[in-house]
């Protein structure tokens, strides 16, 4: 019996570490030139719900010269046993130590997963800092939305992939393979890789600071290294690689269903939304492609639900007809369709009826703010009438529960805007009563998150509310949302505070992350493990003040820590959008044909691609 067999009976959910799932790929190590570990810095159930994992697994394992295996952050009970038995972090497919791979590829989806990245490196026996790694160590790369402000993680990552990985990963792996064949020294390889479009090698840049502590410049230290790294994008999204035989987890995961991406990007222009800015331009799959991929996924997985995923699926041009076609083809086998959070301005009763033909899914809407004034500030483009008409229709059609997402702490917010959240929630509840939804079944859930200013958005210059003010606003709502049928949920304000620190942070935060890890911070995105006091202690030990990062208003003219990363959306446009926000002026959606001038299309030589009708 090996060590793993001894440990697994002693931990919760051993299936997290067992591997052997349906559609898993097992390649012989001796048959390939390059071995890649895809490392997700959270637990198995979260990582297996990430569509990007399935896409990269497909792309890399399709290559004959390369293999990709998976590794997830072990839950604390498993980590304890691994350290007790001196078992290094291992991949699920071959159970080989992560340190044996050529490349360890992290995805950075959330700032509060950063300590998990460090902990996984430590469990793998890989030195935390890039400068401490030698030729025998794997290359540590990272991508994802947090790579658009990579500086807090700059010390720990050898290379960042900026933008859409499908476009870049093959070129990068080719470069790694050739470098390995030539026995290229690590430093020389990083220099060579930094010249690939979309690759940022942080060790080849130096950061300078002003006397007030703000970043004054991030500049290359070697000739030939680009001063600015531009994101990569998939130009033909309809033909982009997509897994037709995805991994099917053998234990329940967060999104336990088929995930079928129907479009990428969003043109709505919500001013707080980083994903909306980073994923431009909008690109839609053809209906025929969606239907063909759905049929293949149903056959290869056995799932009974198809989730049409995107940032805003109800904006998908042919959404109604595609849903109807999917249900016509698969409903008789008991396969239903679900949609993620929906906008409330174009949702139709007919669409709702189609979705519930097989089973009734929950309905979630995100008005984000309680008053029209504030919705105009954030450019949400949704009216109160839209929300009330749509929820009334949903109740009439048989839904009994509605979820509403709001955000507090948005720029210019007052208590009147909080009152607006309360009033809207109660009006939606009243609509349910008028539709004669049984009182014991009627439920309106109000979920409130705290605004976090993010890089590359019009609100990147805005400070976050103080921690005390966020807590006051949560208490304000909690008192007023007490009524039968109303459920009030809110996120930990301390967690949002730390998220803002790292979303706007610079390289000096590396010391904080190391101290935080030493103090036991991990799985910080999980409420049972997040410990604000430990984080504040890590800042004290580092001599840094977290509020300086989260609560400071940046100047339009001043350098930002992420200025050397080009998302394609111009700084001039973001500043203009910020000014329009403060004036309460909205901006049109470029789907209408009126270009708002974000600058991405001319900069990246790209353009929106809409699918049209079926």
Coordinates of C-alpha atoms in Angstrom, one line a residue:
X1 CA 0.0 0.0 0.0
X2 CA 1.5 3.4 -1.0
X3 CA 1.3 6.5 1.1
X4 CA -1.7 7.9 -0.8
X5 CA -3.7 4.8 -0.2
X6 CA -2.9 5.1 3.5
X7 CA -4.0 8.8 3.6
X8 CA -7.2 8.8 1.5
X9 CA -9.3 6.9 4.1
X10 CA -8.4 9.5 6.6
X11 CA -9.6 12.6 4.8
X12 CA -12.9 14.0 3.8
X13 CA -14.0 13.5 0.2
X14 CA -11.1 11.3 -1.0
X15 CA -12.5 11.5 -4.5
X16 CA -11.0 14.9 -4.7
X17 CA -7.6 13.3 -5.0
X18 CA -8.3 9.9 -6.7
X19 CA -8.5 10.9 -10.4
X20 CA -9.8 8.4 -12.9
X21 CA -12.8 10.4 -14.0
X22 CA -14.7 9.8 -17.2
X23 CA -12.9 11.2 -20.2
X24 CA -9.7 11.7 -18.3
X25 CA -6.6 11.5 -20.4
X26 CA -3.6 9.3 -19.4
X27 CA -0.5 9.5 -21.5
X28 CA 2.8 7.8 -21.0
X29 CA 5.4 10.2 -19.8
X30 CA 8.1 8.6 -22.0
X31 CA 6.0 9.3 -25.1
X32 CA 6.0 13.1 -24.9
X33 CA 8.6 15.9 -24.8
X34 CA 6.8 18.2 -22.4
X35 CA 4.7 17.7 -19.3
X36 CA 2.4 20.4 -18.0
X37 CA 0.5 20.5 -14.7
X38 CA -2.6 22.6 -14.8
X39 CA -2.8 23.9 -11.2
X40 CA -6.1 25.3 -9.9
X41 CA -5.5 27.2 -6.6
X42 CA -8.7 26.1 -5.0
X43 CA -10.4 22.8 -4.0
X44 CA -11.4 20.2 -6.6
X45 CA -15.1 21.0 -6.7
X46 CA -14.3 24.6 -7.7
X47 CA -11.6 23.9 -10.1
X48 CA -13.5 21.2 -12.0
X49 CA -16.3 23.8 -12.5
X50 CA -13.9 26.1 -14.4
X51 CA -14.5 25.8 -18.1
X52 CA -11.0 27.1 -18.9
X53 CA -9.5 23.9 -17.4
X54 CA -11.5 21.8 -19.8
X55 CA -10.5 23.9 -22.8
X56 CA -6.7 23.8 -21.9
X57 CA -6.9 20.1 -21.1
X58 CA -8.3 19.5 -24.6
X59 CA -5.8 21.8 -26.4
X60 CA -2.7 20.5 -24.7
X61 CA -3.6 16.8 -24.7
X62 CA -4.5 16.9 -28.3
X63 CA -0.8 17.6 -29.0
X64 CA 1.2 14.4 -29.5
X65 CA 4.3 15.9 -28.0
X66 CA 2.8 17.2 -24.7
X67 CA 0.6 16.0 -21.9
X68 CA -1.4 18.0 -19.3
X69 CA -2.5 16.6 -16.0
X70 CA -4.4 18.4 -13.2
X71 CA -3.7 19.4 -9.6
X72 CA -5.9 21.2 -7.2
X73 CA -5.3 22.8 -3.8
X74 CA -5.7 20.1 -1.2
X75 CA -8.2 20.8 1.5
X76 CA -6.6 21.5 4.9
X77 CA -7.3 18.0 6.2
X78 CA -5.5 16.5 3.2
X79 CA -2.6 19.0 3.4
X80 CA -2.1 18.1 7.1
X81 CA -1.8 14.4 6.2
X82 CA 0.5 15.1 3.2
X83 CA 2.9 17.1 5.3
X84 CA 2.7 14.4 8.1
X85 CA 3.6 11.7 5.6
X86 CA 6.0 13.9 3.5
X87 CA 3.9 13.4 0.4
X88 CA 4.5 16.1 -2.1
X89 CA 1.7 17.7 -4.1
X90 CA 0.8 15.3 -7.0
X91 CA -1.2 15.3 -10.2
X92 CA -4.4 13.3 -10.4
X93 CA -3.6 11.5 -13.7
X94 CA -0.2 10.0 -13.0
X95 CA 0.1 10.8 -9.3
X96 CA 3.6 12.2 -10.0
X97 CA 5.0 15.0 -7.9
X98 CA 4.2 18.4 -9.4
X99 CA 7.9 19.2 -9.1
X100 CA 8.6 16.6 -11.8
X101 CA 6.7 18.5 -14.5
X102 CA 8.3 20.9 -17.0
X103 CA 5.6 23.5 -16.6
X104 CA 3.2 24.3 -13.8
X105 CA 0.4 26.5 -15.1
X106 CA -1.8 28.4 -12.6
X107 CA -5.0 30.2 -13.4
X108 CA -5.5 33.3 -11.3
X109 CA -9.3 33.8 -11.2
X110 CA -9.5 35.6 -7.8
X111 CA -7.0 37.7 -5.8
X112 CA -7.9 35.8 -2.6
X113 CA -6.5 32.6 -4.1
X114 CA -2.9 34.0 -4.1
X115 CA -1.9 32.3 -0.8
X116 CA -3.1 29.0 -2.2
X117 CA -0.7 29.4 -5.1
X118 CA 2.2 29.9 -2.8
X119 CA 1.0 27.0 -0.6
X120 CA 0.8 24.7 -3.6
X121 CA 4.4 25.7 -4.7
X122 CA 5.6 25.0 -1.2
X123 CA 3.8 21.6 -1.1
X124 CA 5.5 20.8 -4.4
X125 CA 8.9 21.6 -3.1
X126 CA 9.3 24.4 -5.7
X127 CA 10.9 27.6 -4.3
X128 CA 8.4 30.3 -3.9
X129 CA 10.3 33.0 -5.6
X130 CA 11.2 32.9 -9.3
X131 CA 14.7 34.1 -8.5
X132 CA 15.4 31.1 -6.2
X133 CA 14.5 28.5 -8.9
X134 CA 17.2 26.7 -10.8
X135 CA 17.3 24.8 -14.1
X136 CA 15.7 21.7 -12.5
X137 CA 12.6 23.5 -11.3
X138 CA 9.5 23.6 -13.5
X139 CA 8.6 26.8 -15.3
X140 CA 5.8 28.5 -13.3
X141 CA 3.3 30.4 -15.5
X142 CA 0.0 32.0 -14.7
X143 CA -2.9 33.6 -16.6
X144 CA -6.5 34.6 -15.9
X145 CA -8.1 37.9 -15.0
X146 CA -5.7 38.6 -12.1
X147 CA -2.8 38.6 -14.6
X148 CA -4.0 42.0 -15.8
X149 CA -2.5 43.4 -12.6
X150 CA 0.2 40.8 -12.1
X151 CA 2.4 42.9 -9.8
X152 CA 1.4 41.4 -6.4
X153 CA 2.4 38.0 -7.7
X154 CA 5.3 39.1 -9.8
X155 CA 8.0 37.6 -7.5
X156 CA 6.4 34.1 -7.6
X157 CA 5.6 33.7 -11.3
X158 CA 8.1 33.2 -14.1
X159 CA 5.8 34.1 -16.9
X160 CA 2.4 35.6 -17.2
X161 CA 0.1 34.9 -20.1
X162 CA -2.0 38.0 -20.8
X163 CA -5.3 37.5 -22.5
X164 CA -7.1 34.5 -23.9
X165 CA -5.0 31.4 -23.4
X166 CA -6.3 29.4 -26.4
X167 CA -4.6 31.9 -28.6
X168 CA -1.3 31.8 -26.8
X169 CA -0.7 28.4 -25.2
X170 CA 0.5 26.5 -28.2
X171 CA 3.1 29.1 -29.1
X172 CA 4.3 29.2 -25.5
X173 CA 4.6 25.5 -25.2
X174 CA 6.4 25.3 -28.5
X175 CA 8.9 27.8 -27.1
X176 CA 9.3 25.9 -23.9
X177 CA 9.9 22.6 -25.8
X178 CA 12.5 24.2 -28.1
X179 CA 14.2 25.8 -25.1
X180 CA 14.3 22.5 -23.4
X181 CA 15.8 20.7 -26.5
X182 CA 18.4 23.4 -26.7
X183 CA 19.1 23.2 -23.0
X184 CA 18.6 27.0 -22.9
X185 CA 19.6 28.5 -19.5
X186 CA 16.5 29.6 -17.5
X187 CA 17.2 33.3 -17.7
X188 CA 17.9 33.1 -21.5
X189 CA 14.6 31.3 -22.0
X190 CA 12.7 33.9 -20.0
X191 CA 14.2 36.6 -22.2
X192 CA 13.3 34.7 -25.4
X193 CA 9.7 34.0 -24.2
X194 CA 9.2 37.6 -23.2
X195 CA 9.3 38.5 -26.9
X196 CA 6.2 36.4 -27.6
X197 CA 3.2 38.6 -27.9
X198 CA 1.1 38.4 -24.7
X199 CA 3.9 37.1 -22.5
X200 CA 5.0 39.1 -19.5
X201 CA 8.2 38.1 -17.7
X202 CA 8.1 40.1 -14.5
X203 CA 11.7 39.3 -13.6
X204 CA 12.9 41.4 -16.6
X205 CA 11.2 44.6 -15.4
X206 CA 12.1 47.0 -12.6
X207 CA 9.6 49.0 -10.6
X208 CA 10.4 52.6 -9.5
X209 CA 8.4 54.4 -6.8
X210 CA 7.7 58.0 -6.1
X211 CA 8.6 59.6 -2.7
X212 CA 4.9 59.2 -1.7
X213 CA 5.1 55.5 -2.2
X214 CA 3.1 55.4 -5.5
X215 CA 4.5 53.5 -8.5
X216 CA 6.2 55.9 -10.9
X217 CA 7.4 53.4 -13.5
X218 CA 7.6 49.7 -14.5
X219 CA 10.2 49.4 -17.2
X220 CA 12.2 46.6 -18.8
X221 CA 15.8 46.1 -17.6
X222 CA 17.0 44.4 -20.8
X223 CA 17.0 45.3 -24.5
X224 CA 14.4 43.6 -26.6
X225 CA 11.9 43.2 -23.7
X226 CA 8.7 45.0 -24.6
X227 CA 7.8 48.1 -22.5
X228 CA 4.1 47.1 -22.7
X229 CA 2.5 43.7 -23.1
X230 CA -0.7 43.5 -25.1
X231 CA -3.3 40.9 -24.4
X232 CA -4.0 38.1 -26.9
X233 CA -7.5 37.4 -28.2
X234 CA -9.2 34.6 -30.2
X235 CA -10.3 36.2 -33.4
X236 CA -12.5 33.3 -34.8
X237 CA -14.3 32.4 -31.6
X238 CA -16.8 30.2 -33.5
X239 CA -13.9 27.9 -34.5
X240 CA -12.0 28.2 -31.3
X241 CA -10.9 24.8 -29.7
X242 CA -13.7 23.5 -27.5
X243 CA -13.7 20.1 -25.7
X244 CA -16.4 17.7 -27.0
X245 CA -15.4 15.1 -24.4
X246 CA -14.9 17.0 -21.2
X247 CA -13.9 15.5 -17.9
X248 CA -16.9 14.3 -15.9
X249 CA -16.2 14.5 -12.2
X250 CA -16.8 11.4 -10.1
X251 CA -18.0 13.5 -7.2
X252 CA -20.4 16.5 -7.1
X253 CA -18.8 19.8 -8.1
X254 CA -20.1 23.4 -8.0
X255 CA -21.3 23.4 -11.6
X256 CA -22.2 19.8 -12.2
X257 CA -23.6 20.2 -15.7
X258 CA -22.6 20.8 -19.3
X259 CA -21.0 24.2 -19.7
X260 CA -21.4 25.5 -23.2
X261 CA -19.9 28.9 -23.9
X262 CA -22.1 30.7 -26.5
X263 CA -20.3 34.0 -26.6
X264 CA -17.3 35.8 -25.2
X265 CA -17.1 39.4 -24.3
X266 CA -19.7 42.0 -23.3
X267 CA -20.4 45.4 -24.8
X268 CA -22.8 46.7 -22.1
X269 CA -20.0 48.7 -20.5
X270 CA -20.9 48.4 -16.8
X271 CA -18.2 50.6 -15.3
X272 CA -17.3 48.4 -12.3
X273 CA -17.0 45.2 -14.4
X274 CA -13.5 44.1 -15.1
X275 CA -14.6 41.0 -17.1
X276 CA -16.7 43.2 -19.4
X277 CA -13.6 45.3 -20.2
X278 CA -11.0 42.5 -20.4
X279 CA -13.0 40.2 -22.6
X280 CA -13.8 42.7 -25.4
X281 CA -14.7 42.5 -28.2
X282 CA -17.9 40.5 -28.1
X283 CA -17.8 37.4 -30.3
X284 CA -20.7 34.9 -30.7
X285 CA -20.7 31.3 -31.8
X286 CA -22.9 30.4 -34.7
X287 CA -26.1 28.6 -33.7
X288 CA -25.2 25.6 -35.7
X289 CA -21.9 25.4 -33.8
X290 CA -23.7 25.6 -30.5
X291 CA -26.1 22.9 -31.4
X292 CA -23.4 20.6 -32.8
X293 CA -21.3 21.0 -29.7
X294 CA -24.3 20.5 -27.4
X295 CA -25.1 17.2 -29.1
X296 CA -21.5 16.0 -28.7
X297 CA -21.4 17.0 -25.0
X298 CA -24.7 15.3 -24.2
X299 CA -23.4 12.1 -25.8
X300 CA -20.0 12.2 -24.1
X301 CA -21.0 13.2 -20.6
X302 CA -24.4 11.9 -19.7
X303 CA -25.3 15.2 -18.1
X304 CA -29.0 16.2 -18.0
X305 CA -28.5 19.9 -18.1
X306 CA -26.9 22.3 -20.6
X307 CA -25.8 25.6 -19.1
X308 CA -25.3 28.3 -21.8
X309 CA -22.5 30.3 -20.3
X310 CA -21.1 33.7 -21.0
X311 CA -21.0 37.1 -19.3
X312 CA -24.5 37.9 -20.5
X313 CA -26.2 34.9 -22.2
X314 CA -29.5 36.8 -22.7
X315 CA -27.5 39.1 -25.0
X316 CA -26.6 36.2 -27.3
X317 CA -28.3 37.3 -30.5
X318 CA -30.1 34.0 -31.3
X319 CA -30.7 32.9 -27.7
X320 CA -34.4 32.2 -28.0
X321 CA -34.2 30.1 -31.1
X322 CA -31.1 28.2 -29.9
X323 CA -32.8 27.3 -26.6
X324 CA -35.9 26.1 -28.5
X325 CA -33.7 24.0 -30.8
X326 CA -31.8 22.5 -27.9
X327 CA -34.9 21.5 -26.1
X328 CA -36.5 20.2 -29.3
X329 CA -33.4 17.9 -29.7
X330 CA -32.7 16.9 -26.1
X331 CA -35.8 17.4 -23.9
X332 CA -37.2 14.0 -24.7
X333 CA -34.1 12.5 -23.1
X334 CA -34.7 14.6 -20.0
X335 CA -32.0 17.1 -20.8
X336 CA -32.8 20.7 -19.8
X337 CA -31.2 24.1 -20.4
X338 CA -30.2 26.6 -17.8
X339 CA -29.0 30.1 -18.0
X340 CA -26.7 32.0 -15.6
X341 CA -27.5 35.4 -14.2
X342 CA -29.7 37.3 -16.7
X343 CA -30.1 40.9 -17.5
X344 CA -33.5 42.2 -16.8
X345 CA -34.0 44.4 -19.8
X346 CA -34.3 41.9 -22.6
X347 CA -35.4 38.8 -20.8
X348 CA -38.7 37.6 -22.3
X349 CA -41.5 35.5 -20.9
X350 CA -41.2 33.3 -23.9
X351 CA -37.6 32.6 -23.1
X352 CA -38.5 31.8 -19.5
X353 CA -41.2 29.4 -20.8
X354 CA -38.7 27.6 -23.0
X355 CA -36.2 27.2 -20.3
X356 CA -38.7 25.7 -17.9
X357 CA -40.0 23.2 -20.5
X358 CA -38.0 20.4 -18.9
X359 CA -37.4 21.7 -15.4
X360 CA -37.7 24.9 -13.6
X361 CA -34.3 26.5 -12.8
X362 CA -33.8 29.3 -10.4
X363 CA -33.9 32.9 -11.8
X364 CA -31.3 35.4 -10.9
X365 CA -31.2 39.0 -11.9
X366 CA -28.5 41.6 -11.2
X367 CA -29.9 45.2 -11.0
X368 CA -26.7 46.0 -9.0
X369 CA -28.0 49.3 -7.6
X370 CA -31.2 50.3 -5.9
X371 CA -31.9 53.6 -7.7
X372 CA -31.9 54.7 -11.3
X373 CA -29.5 57.5 -10.5
X374 CA -26.9 55.0 -9.3
X375 CA -27.6 52.5 -12.1
X376 CA -26.8 55.3 -14.5
X377 CA -23.6 56.0 -12.7
X378 CA -22.5 52.5 -13.2
X379 CA -24.0 52.4 -16.7
X380 CA -26.1 49.3 -15.9
X381 CA -28.7 50.2 -18.5
X382 CA -31.6 48.7 -16.6
X383 CA -34.7 50.4 -15.4
X384 CA -36.9 49.7 -12.4
X385 CA -39.8 49.0 -14.8
X386 CA -37.7 46.4 -16.6
X387 CA -37.1 44.5 -13.3
X388 CA -40.7 44.7 -12.1
X389 CA -42.2 43.7 -15.4
X390 CA -39.8 40.7 -15.8
X391 CA -40.2 39.4 -12.2
X392 CA -43.9 39.8 -12.4
X393 CA -44.0 37.7 -15.6
X394 CA -41.7 35.1 -14.0
X395 CA -44.0 34.7 -11.0
X396 CA -47.0 34.4 -13.2
X397 CA -45.3 31.7 -15.2
X398 CA -44.7 29.6 -12.0
X399 CA -41.4 30.7 -10.5
X400 CA -41.5 30.9 -6.8
X401 CA -38.1 32.2 -6.0
X402 CA -36.1 35.1 -7.4
X403 CA -32.5 36.1 -6.6
X404 CA -31.4 39.7 -6.9
X405 CA -27.8 40.7 -6.8
X406 CA -26.8 44.2 -5.7
X407 CA -23.5 45.9 -4.9
X408 CA -22.8 48.4 -2.1
X409 CA -20.0 50.9 -1.8
X410 CA -20.4 52.0 -5.5
X411 CA -19.0 55.5 -6.3
X412 CA -21.4 58.3 -5.3
X413 CA -23.6 55.9 -3.3
X414 CA -25.8 57.4 -0.5
X415 CA -28.2 55.9 2.0
X416 CA -31.0 56.7 -0.5
X417 CA -29.5 54.2 -2.8
X418 CA -29.6 51.6 0.0
X419 CA -33.2 52.5 0.6
X420 CA -33.8 51.8 -3.1
X421 CA -32.5 48.2 -2.6
X422 CA -34.9 47.6 0.2
X423 CA -37.9 49.1 -1.7
X424 CA -37.1 47.1 -4.9
X425 CA -36.8 43.9 -3.0
X426 CA -40.1 44.4 -1.2
X427 CA -41.9 45.4 -4.5
X428 CA -40.6 42.1 -6.1
X429 CA -41.9 40.2 -3.1
X430 CA -45.2 41.9 -3.4
X431 CA -45.4 40.9 -7.0
X432 CA -45.0 37.3 -6.0
X433 CA -47.9 37.6 -3.5
X434 CA -50.1 39.2 -6.2
X435 CA -49.3 36.3 -8.5
X436 CA -50.6 34.0 -5.7
X437 CA -47.3 32.2 -5.1
X438 CA -47.9 30.2 -1.9
X439 CA -46.6 32.1 1.1
X440 CA -44.5 29.2 2.3
X441 CA -42.8 28.9 -1.1
X442 CA -42.4 32.6 -2.1
X443 CA -38.8 33.7 -1.6
X444 CA -36.8 36.8 -2.8
X445 CA -33.1 36.5 -2.0
X446 CA -31.1 39.7 -1.9
X447 CA -27.4 39.1 -2.2
X448 CA -25.1 42.0 -1.7
X449 CA -21.4 42.2 -2.5
X450 CA -19.1 45.1 -1.8
X451 CA -17.6 47.2 -4.6
X452 CA -14.0 46.4 -5.4
X453 CA -12.2 48.8 -7.7
X454 CA -10.5 46.7 -10.4
X455 CA -7.7 47.4 -12.8
X456 CA -8.6 48.4 -16.4
X457 CA -12.1 49.6 -15.6
X458 CA -13.5 53.2 -15.5
X459 CA -13.6 52.9 -11.7
X460 CA -9.9 51.9 -11.3
X461 CA -9.2 55.3 -9.9
X462 CA -11.9 55.1 -7.3
X463 CA -11.2 54.3 -3.7
X464 CA -13.1 51.5 -1.9
X465 CA -15.3 52.5 1.0
X466 CA -13.6 52.0 4.4
X467 CA -14.2 48.7 6.1
X468 CA -16.3 50.4 8.8
X469 CA -18.5 52.1 6.2
X470 CA -19.1 48.8 4.3
X471 CA -20.1 47.1 7.6
X472 CA -22.4 50.0 8.4
X473 CA -24.1 49.7 5.0
X474 CA -24.5 45.9 5.5
X475 CA -26.1 46.5 8.9
X476 CA -28.3 49.2 7.5
X477 CA -29.8 46.8 4.9
X478 CA -30.0 43.8 7.4
X479 CA -32.3 45.8 9.6
X480 CA -34.6 46.8 6.8
X481 CA -34.8 43.6 4.9
X482 CA -36.4 41.6 7.7
X483 CA -39.7 40.3 6.3
X484 CA -41.2 36.9 5.7
X485 CA -40.2 35.8 2.2
X486 CA -37.0 38.0 2.1
X487 CA -33.6 36.5 2.5
X488 CA -30.6 38.8 2.9
X489 CA -27.1 37.5 2.2
X490 CA -23.9 39.6 2.1
X491 CA -20.2 39.0 1.6
X492 CA -17.6 39.4 4.3
X493 CA -16.6 43.1 4.1
X494 CA -13.1 42.2 5.3
X495 CA -12.7 39.8 2.4
X496 CA -13.7 42.5 -0.1
X497 CA -11.2 44.9 1.6
X498 CA -8.3 42.5 1.1
X499 CA -9.5 41.7 -2.5
X500 CA -9.3 45.5 -3.2
X501 CA -5.8 45.7 -1.8
X502 CA -4.5 43.0 -4.1
X503 CA -6.6 44.1 -7.1
X504 CA -4.9 47.6 -6.9
X505 CA -1.6 46.4 -5.4
X506 CA 2.1 46.5 -6.5
X507 CA 5.2 44.3 -6.1
X508 CA 5.8 45.3 -2.5
X509 CA 2.8 43.0 -1.5
X510 CA 5.0 40.0 -2.2
X511 CA 6.3 40.3 1.4
X512 CA 2.7 40.4 2.7
X513 CA 1.8 37.2 0.9
X514 CA 4.8 35.4 2.3
X515 CA 4.0 36.6 5.8
X516 CA 0.3 35.7 5.3
X517 CA 1.3 32.2 4.3
X518 CA 3.5 31.8 7.3
X519 CA 0.7 32.9 9.5
X520 CA -1.6 30.2 8.1
X521 CA -3.6 32.1 5.5
X522 CA -5.0 29.9 2.8
X523 CA -8.4 29.2 1.2
X524 CA -9.1 32.9 1.9
X525 CA -12.1 32.9 -0.4
X526 CA -13.8 30.5 2.0
X527 CA -15.5 32.3 4.9
X528 CA -14.5 29.5 7.4
X529 CA -10.9 30.1 6.6
X530 CA -10.6 33.8 6.0
X531 CA -9.0 35.5 9.0
X532 CA -8.7 39.3 8.7
X533 CA -6.6 39.6 11.8
X534 CA -3.9 37.3 10.3
X535 CA -3.9 39.4 7.2
X536 CA -3.6 42.6 9.2
X537 CA -0.7 41.1 11.1
X538 CA 1.0 40.2 7.8
X539 CA 0.8 43.8 6.8
X540 CA 2.2 45.0 10.1
X541 CA 5.1 42.6 9.7
X542 CA 5.7 44.0 6.2
X543 CA 5.5 47.6 7.3
X544 CA 2.7 48.3 4.8
X545 CA -0.8 49.8 5.3
X546 CA -3.6 47.9 3.5
X547 CA -6.0 50.9 3.5
X548 CA -3.3 52.8 1.5
X549 CA -4.0 50.4 -1.4
X550 CA -7.7 49.9 -1.1
X551 CA -8.9 53.4 -0.1
X552 CA -6.6 55.7 -2.1
X553 CA -8.0 57.7 -5.0
X554 CA -5.6 57.5 -7.9
X555 CA -4.9 60.5 -10.2
X556 CA -5.9 60.4 -13.8
X557 CA -2.4 61.6 -14.7
X558 CA -0.4 59.4 -12.3
X559 CA 1.1 56.0 -13.3
X560 CA -0.8 52.9 -12.3
X561 CA 0.9 49.7 -11.2
X562 CA -0.6 47.9 -14.2
X563 CA 0.0 50.5 -16.9
X564 CA 2.5 48.2 -18.7
X565 CA -0.3 45.7 -19.4
X566 CA -2.4 46.6 -22.4
X567 CA -6.0 45.3 -22.3
X568 CA -6.8 47.0 -25.6
X569 CA -9.2 49.4 -23.9
X570 CA -7.6 52.8 -23.9
X571 CA -6.8 54.8 -20.8
X572 CA -8.3 57.8 -22.4
X573 CA -11.7 56.0 -22.8
X574 CA -11.6 54.7 -19.2
X575 CA -11.0 58.2 -17.9
X576 CA -13.8 59.6 -20.0
X577 CA -16.1 56.9 -18.8
X578 CA -15.2 57.7 -15.2
X579 CA -16.0 61.4 -15.8
X580 CA -19.4 60.5 -17.4
X581 CA -20.1 58.2 -14.4
X582 CA -19.6 61.1 -12.0
X583 CA -22.0 63.2 -14.1
X584 CA -24.6 60.4 -14.3
X585 CA -24.3 60.1 -18.1
X586 CA -24.7 56.7 -19.6
X587 CA -22.8 55.3 -22.6
X588 CA -24.4 53.3 -25.5
X589 CA -23.8 49.6 -26.1
X590 CA -21.6 49.1 -29.2
X591 CA -24.0 46.4 -30.4
X592 CA -26.3 49.2 -31.4
X593 CA -23.8 50.2 -34.0
X594 CA -22.7 53.4 -32.2
X595 CA -19.0 53.0 -31.3
X596 CA -18.3 54.4 -27.9
X597 CA -14.6 54.7 -28.8
X598 CA -13.0 52.3 -26.3
X599 CA -10.1 51.9 -28.7
X600 CA -9.9 48.1 -28.7
X601 CA -10.8 47.4 -32.3
X602 CA -8.2 49.7 -33.9
X603 CA -5.6 48.8 -31.3
X604 CA -5.9 45.0 -31.6
X605 CA -7.2 45.0 -35.2
X606 CA -10.3 43.2 -34.1
X607 CA -14.0 43.7 -34.3
X608 CA -17.3 42.4 -32.8
X609 CA -18.7 39.3 -34.3
X610 CA -22.4 38.6 -33.9
X611 CA -24.1 35.4 -34.9
X612 CA -27.3 36.8 -36.2
X613 CA -30.5 34.6 -36.3
X614 CA -30.7 30.9 -36.8

